[in-house]
Amino acid sequence: MSLLTLLPFIVLIGAMFLMTRSAKKKQQQAVEMRNQMQPGSGVRTIGGMYATVKEVNEDTVLVDAGPGVELLFAKNSIGAVLTDDEYNRIVHGIEHDLKSDADIVPDDASSLTGTGDSAADATADDKAVDLGKKDAADEPADDAPAGEAKTDEEPKKTDGDSEAK
């Protein structure tokens, strides 16, 4: 057999070796992560449940999922061990941010657009803005008295229905 006929088999065996090597590396990292679990650390199971570790045994983990709820999981069912900041952010909604408070955008955007004169801003907001369309028939004519009816008006057209709908 020549080297040219063996080359595809050698490439195939090399690819299989590389794939199994990376899979073993990921599996070893997961085992190491699970062995680093300690009571009090936050975890996420492979099912997506967040809990706090109470007790770590050789093959099992006892977790506290809430007040009075203790669950026993297999150690390999722990998907991730979370840092304290990440666990508090996800479970309790507590944001731990190292940035200053000046970078936070306020909920009320009026402080971003204000000119500094709060009295002028308050009077401008109190005025009602009418965006409706006004008909010429609704407004009284300037030269005609209010009591007289207009003679130029055309009667309103109806489609034959009664006015009470």
mmCIF file of C-alpha atoms in Angstrom:
data_model
loop_
_atom_site.group_PDB
_atom_site.id
_atom_site.type_symbol
_atom_site.label_atom_id
_atom_site.label_comp_id
_atom_site.label_asym_id
_atom_site.label_seq_id
_atom_site.Cartn_x
_atom_site.Cartn_y
_atom_site.Cartn_z
ATOM 1 C CA MET A 1 0.000 0.000 0.000
ATOM 2 C CA SER A 2 1.177 3.424 -0.801
ATOM 3 C CA LEU A 3 1.195 6.460 1.479
ATOM 4 C CA LEU A 4 -1.384 8.175 -0.763
ATOM 5 C CA THR A 5 -4.023 5.520 -0.066
ATOM 6 C CA LEU A 6 -3.405 5.673 3.702
ATOM 7 C CA LEU A 7 -3.599 9.496 3.875
ATOM 8 C CA PRO A 8 -7.456 9.734 4.135
ATOM 9 C CA PHE A 9 -7.457 7.205 6.988
ATOM 10 C CA ILE A 10 -4.710 9.085 8.821
ATOM 11 C CA VAL A 11 -6.611 12.383 8.480
ATOM 12 C CA LEU A 12 -9.836 10.735 9.723
ATOM 13 C CA ILE A 13 -8.102 9.229 12.767
ATOM 14 C CA GLY A 14 -6.441 12.601 13.525
ATOM 15 C CA ALA A 15 -9.795 14.421 13.374
ATOM 16 C CA MET A 16 -11.401 11.864 15.695
ATOM 17 C CA PHE A 17 -8.494 12.258 18.139
ATOM 18 C CA LEU A 18 -8.878 16.057 18.193
ATOM 19 C CA MET A 19 -12.650 15.863 18.730
ATOM 20 C CA THR A 20 -12.383 13.414 21.620
ATOM 21 C CA ARG A 21 -9.591 15.464 23.153
ATOM 22 C CA SER A 22 -11.702 18.662 23.223
ATOM 23 C CA ALA A 23 -14.703 16.745 24.598
ATOM 24 C CA LYS A 24 -12.566 15.247 27.359
ATOM 25 C CA LYS A 25 -11.209 18.689 28.178
ATOM 26 C CA LYS A 26 -14.732 20.148 28.541
ATOM 27 C CA GLN A 27 -15.833 17.183 30.645
ATOM 28 C CA GLN A 28 -12.797 17.573 32.918
ATOM 29 C CA GLN A 29 -13.568 21.286 33.383
ATOM 30 C CA ALA A 30 -17.168 20.448 34.334
ATOM 31 C CA VAL A 31 -16.012 17.867 36.901
ATOM 32 C CA GLU A 32 -13.540 20.381 38.340
ATOM 33 C CA MET A 33 -16.266 23.039 38.556
ATOM 34 C CA ARG A 34 -18.593 20.633 40.400
ATOM 35 C CA ASN A 35 -15.814 19.641 42.809
ATOM 36 C CA GLN A 36 -15.272 23.313 43.710
ATOM 37 C CA MET A 37 -18.860 23.648 44.968
ATOM 38 C CA GLN A 38 -19.107 24.667 48.598
ATOM 39 C CA PRO A 39 -22.081 25.152 50.905
ATOM 40 C CA GLY A 40 -23.481 28.639 50.371
ATOM 41 C CA SER A 41 -22.594 28.971 46.698
ATOM 42 C CA GLY A 42 -25.311 29.587 44.124
ATOM 43 C CA VAL A 43 -25.859 27.003 41.382
ATOM 44 C CA ARG A 44 -27.959 26.513 38.251
ATOM 45 C CA THR A 45 -29.114 22.990 37.484
ATOM 46 C CA ILE A 46 -29.208 21.574 33.960
ATOM 47 C CA GLY A 47 -32.985 22.029 34.171
ATOM 48 C CA GLY A 48 -32.601 25.779 34.751
ATOM 49 C CA MET A 49 -33.420 25.938 38.476
ATOM 50 C CA TYR A 50 -31.400 28.339 40.644
ATOM 51 C CA ALA A 51 -30.642 27.303 44.209
ATOM 52 C CA THR A 52 -28.111 27.619 47.025
ATOM 53 C CA VAL A 53 -25.913 24.664 47.974
ATOM 54 C CA LYS A 54 -26.488 23.410 51.527
ATOM 55 C CA GLU A 55 -24.438 20.213 51.542
ATOM 56 C CA VAL A 56 -22.042 18.521 49.107
ATOM 57 C CA ASN A 57 -21.585 14.744 49.199
ATOM 58 C CA GLU A 58 -19.553 12.456 46.968
ATOM 59 C CA ASP A 59 -22.251 11.926 44.307
ATOM 60 C CA THR A 60 -25.101 14.161 45.482
ATOM 61 C CA VAL A 61 -25.763 17.796 46.318
ATOM 62 C CA LEU A 62 -28.410 19.052 48.748
ATOM 63 C CA VAL A 63 -29.680 22.454 47.614
ATOM 64 C CA ASP A 64 -32.034 25.018 49.147
ATOM 65 C CA ALA A 65 -34.478 26.209 46.473
ATOM 66 C CA GLY A 66 -36.514 28.467 48.741
ATOM 67 C CA PRO A 67 -37.845 28.798 52.272
ATOM 68 C CA GLY A 68 -38.362 25.244 53.512
ATOM 69 C CA VAL A 69 -37.609 23.637 50.124
ATOM 70 C CA GLU A 70 -34.586 21.347 50.131
ATOM 71 C CA LEU A 71 -33.857 19.202 47.094
ATOM 72 C CA LEU A 72 -31.356 16.418 46.541
ATOM 73 C CA PHE A 73 -29.665 16.377 43.122
ATOM 74 C CA ALA A 74 -27.042 14.193 41.514
ATOM 75 C CA LYS A 75 -23.772 16.068 41.341
ATOM 76 C CA ASN A 76 -23.632 15.820 37.550
ATOM 77 C CA SER A 77 -26.999 17.583 37.266
ATOM 78 C CA ILE A 78 -25.420 20.887 38.328
ATOM 79 C CA GLY A 79 -24.985 22.904 35.152
ATOM 80 C CA ALA A 80 -23.045 25.863 36.529
ATOM 81 C CA VAL A 81 -21.644 27.169 39.792
ATOM 82 C CA LEU A 82 -22.347 30.905 39.884
ATOM 83 C CA THR A 83 -20.442 33.719 41.528
ATOM 84 C CA ASP A 84 -22.186 35.544 44.373
ATOM 85 C CA ASP A 85 -22.746 38.669 42.254
ATOM 86 C CA GLU A 86 -24.208 36.691 39.352
ATOM 87 C CA TYR A 87 -26.482 34.630 41.630
ATOM 88 C CA ASN A 88 -27.797 37.744 43.422
ATOM 89 C CA ARG A 89 -28.373 39.520 40.107
ATOM 90 C CA ILE A 90 -30.381 36.631 38.648
ATOM 91 C CA VAL A 91 -32.304 35.380 41.686
ATOM 92 C CA HIS A 92 -32.788 38.492 43.815
ATOM 93 C CA GLY A 93 -32.479 41.191 41.164
ATOM 94 C CA ILE A 94 -29.668 42.893 43.071
ATOM 95 C CA GLU A 95 -27.302 44.736 40.764
ATOM 96 C CA HIS A 96 -23.778 45.070 42.057
ATOM 97 C CA ASP A 97 -22.194 47.714 39.883
ATOM 98 C CA LEU A 98 -18.768 49.196 40.453
ATOM 99 C CA LYS A 99 -19.549 52.283 38.353
ATOM 100 C CA SER A 100 -20.502 55.554 39.984
ATOM 101 C CA ASP A 101 -24.131 56.547 40.410
ATOM 102 C CA ALA A 102 -23.626 59.497 38.026
ATOM 103 C CA ASP A 103 -23.630 57.162 35.018
ATOM 104 C CA ILE A 104 -27.149 55.876 35.726
ATOM 105 C CA VAL A 105 -29.907 57.270 33.508
ATOM 106 C CA PRO A 106 -32.883 58.446 35.586
ATOM 107 C CA ASP A 107 -36.369 57.025 35.043
ATOM 108 C CA ASP A 108 -37.779 60.523 34.556
ATOM 109 C CA ALA A 109 -36.242 62.089 31.447
ATOM 110 C CA SER A 110 -37.460 65.589 32.349
ATOM 111 C CA SER A 111 -34.300 66.166 34.337
ATOM 112 C CA LEU A 112 -32.285 65.561 31.177
ATOM 113 C CA THR A 113 -34.176 68.139 29.096
ATOM 114 C CA GLY A 114 -34.834 70.813 31.729
ATOM 115 C CA THR A 115 -33.443 74.314 31.236
ATOM 116 C CA GLY A 116 -32.965 74.907 34.926
ATOM 117 C CA ASP A 117 -36.023 77.173 35.278
ATOM 118 C CA SER A 118 -38.488 74.862 36.983
ATOM 119 C CA ALA A 119 -41.260 77.521 37.190
ATOM 120 C CA ALA A 120 -41.229 78.024 33.417
ATOM 121 C CA ASP A 121 -41.302 74.249 32.865
ATOM 122 C CA ALA A 122 -44.280 73.868 35.216
ATOM 123 C CA THR A 123 -46.392 76.553 33.501
ATOM 124 C CA ALA A 124 -45.629 75.193 30.057
ATOM 125 C CA ASP A 125 -46.786 71.719 31.103
ATOM 126 C CA ASP A 126 -50.073 73.019 32.580
ATOM 127 C CA LYS A 127 -51.400 74.367 29.261
ATOM 128 C CA ALA A 128 -53.732 72.065 27.379
ATOM 129 C CA VAL A 129 -52.811 71.412 23.788
ATOM 130 C CA ASP A 130 -55.750 70.847 21.445
ATOM 131 C CA LEU A 131 -54.755 68.755 18.482
ATOM 132 C CA GLY A 132 -58.304 68.192 17.233
ATOM 133 C CA LYS A 133 -59.600 69.413 13.898
ATOM 134 C CA LYS A 134 -62.215 72.140 14.128
ATOM 135 C CA ASP A 135 -65.042 72.469 11.639
ATOM 136 C CA ALA A 136 -66.030 75.858 10.269
ATOM 137 C CA ALA A 137 -69.617 75.151 11.344
ATOM 138 C CA ASP A 138 -68.576 74.745 14.985
ATOM 139 C CA GLU A 139 -66.950 78.192 15.191
ATOM 140 C CA PRO A 140 -69.218 81.294 15.174
ATOM 141 C CA ALA A 141 -68.520 83.798 12.439
ATOM 142 C CA ASP A 142 -66.737 86.975 13.523
ATOM 143 C CA ASP A 143 -69.082 89.379 11.722
ATOM 144 C CA ALA A 144 -72.381 87.582 12.460
ATOM 145 C CA PRO A 145 -74.037 87.773 15.873
ATOM 146 C CA ALA A 146 -74.064 84.587 17.902
ATOM 147 C CA GLY A 147 -77.881 84.279 17.871
ATOM 148 C CA GLU A 148 -78.295 84.337 14.067
ATOM 149 C CA ALA A 149 -77.956 81.144 12.080
ATOM 150 C CA LYS A 150 -75.862 81.092 8.950
ATOM 151 C CA THR A 151 -77.795 81.089 5.718
ATOM 152 C CA ASP A 152 -74.871 79.891 3.590
ATOM 153 C CA GLU A 153 -74.677 76.535 5.306
ATOM 154 C CA GLU A 154 -75.655 73.472 3.416
ATOM 155 C CA PRO A 155 -77.776 70.976 5.277
ATOM 156 C CA LYS A 156 -75.891 68.014 6.635
ATOM 157 C CA LYS A 157 -76.232 64.850 4.621
ATOM 158 C CA THR A 158 -77.268 61.676 6.375
ATOM 159 C CA ASP A 159 -77.303 58.105 5.209
ATOM 160 C CA GLY A 160 -80.888 57.536 6.360
ATOM 161 C CA ASP A 161 -80.037 56.110 9.759
ATOM 162 C CA SER A 162 -81.446 57.609 12.897
ATOM 163 C CA GLU A 163 -79.186 59.888 14.859
ATOM 164 C CA ALA A 164 -79.179 57.599 17.899
ATOM 165 C CA LYS A 165 -76.765 54.858 17.200
#
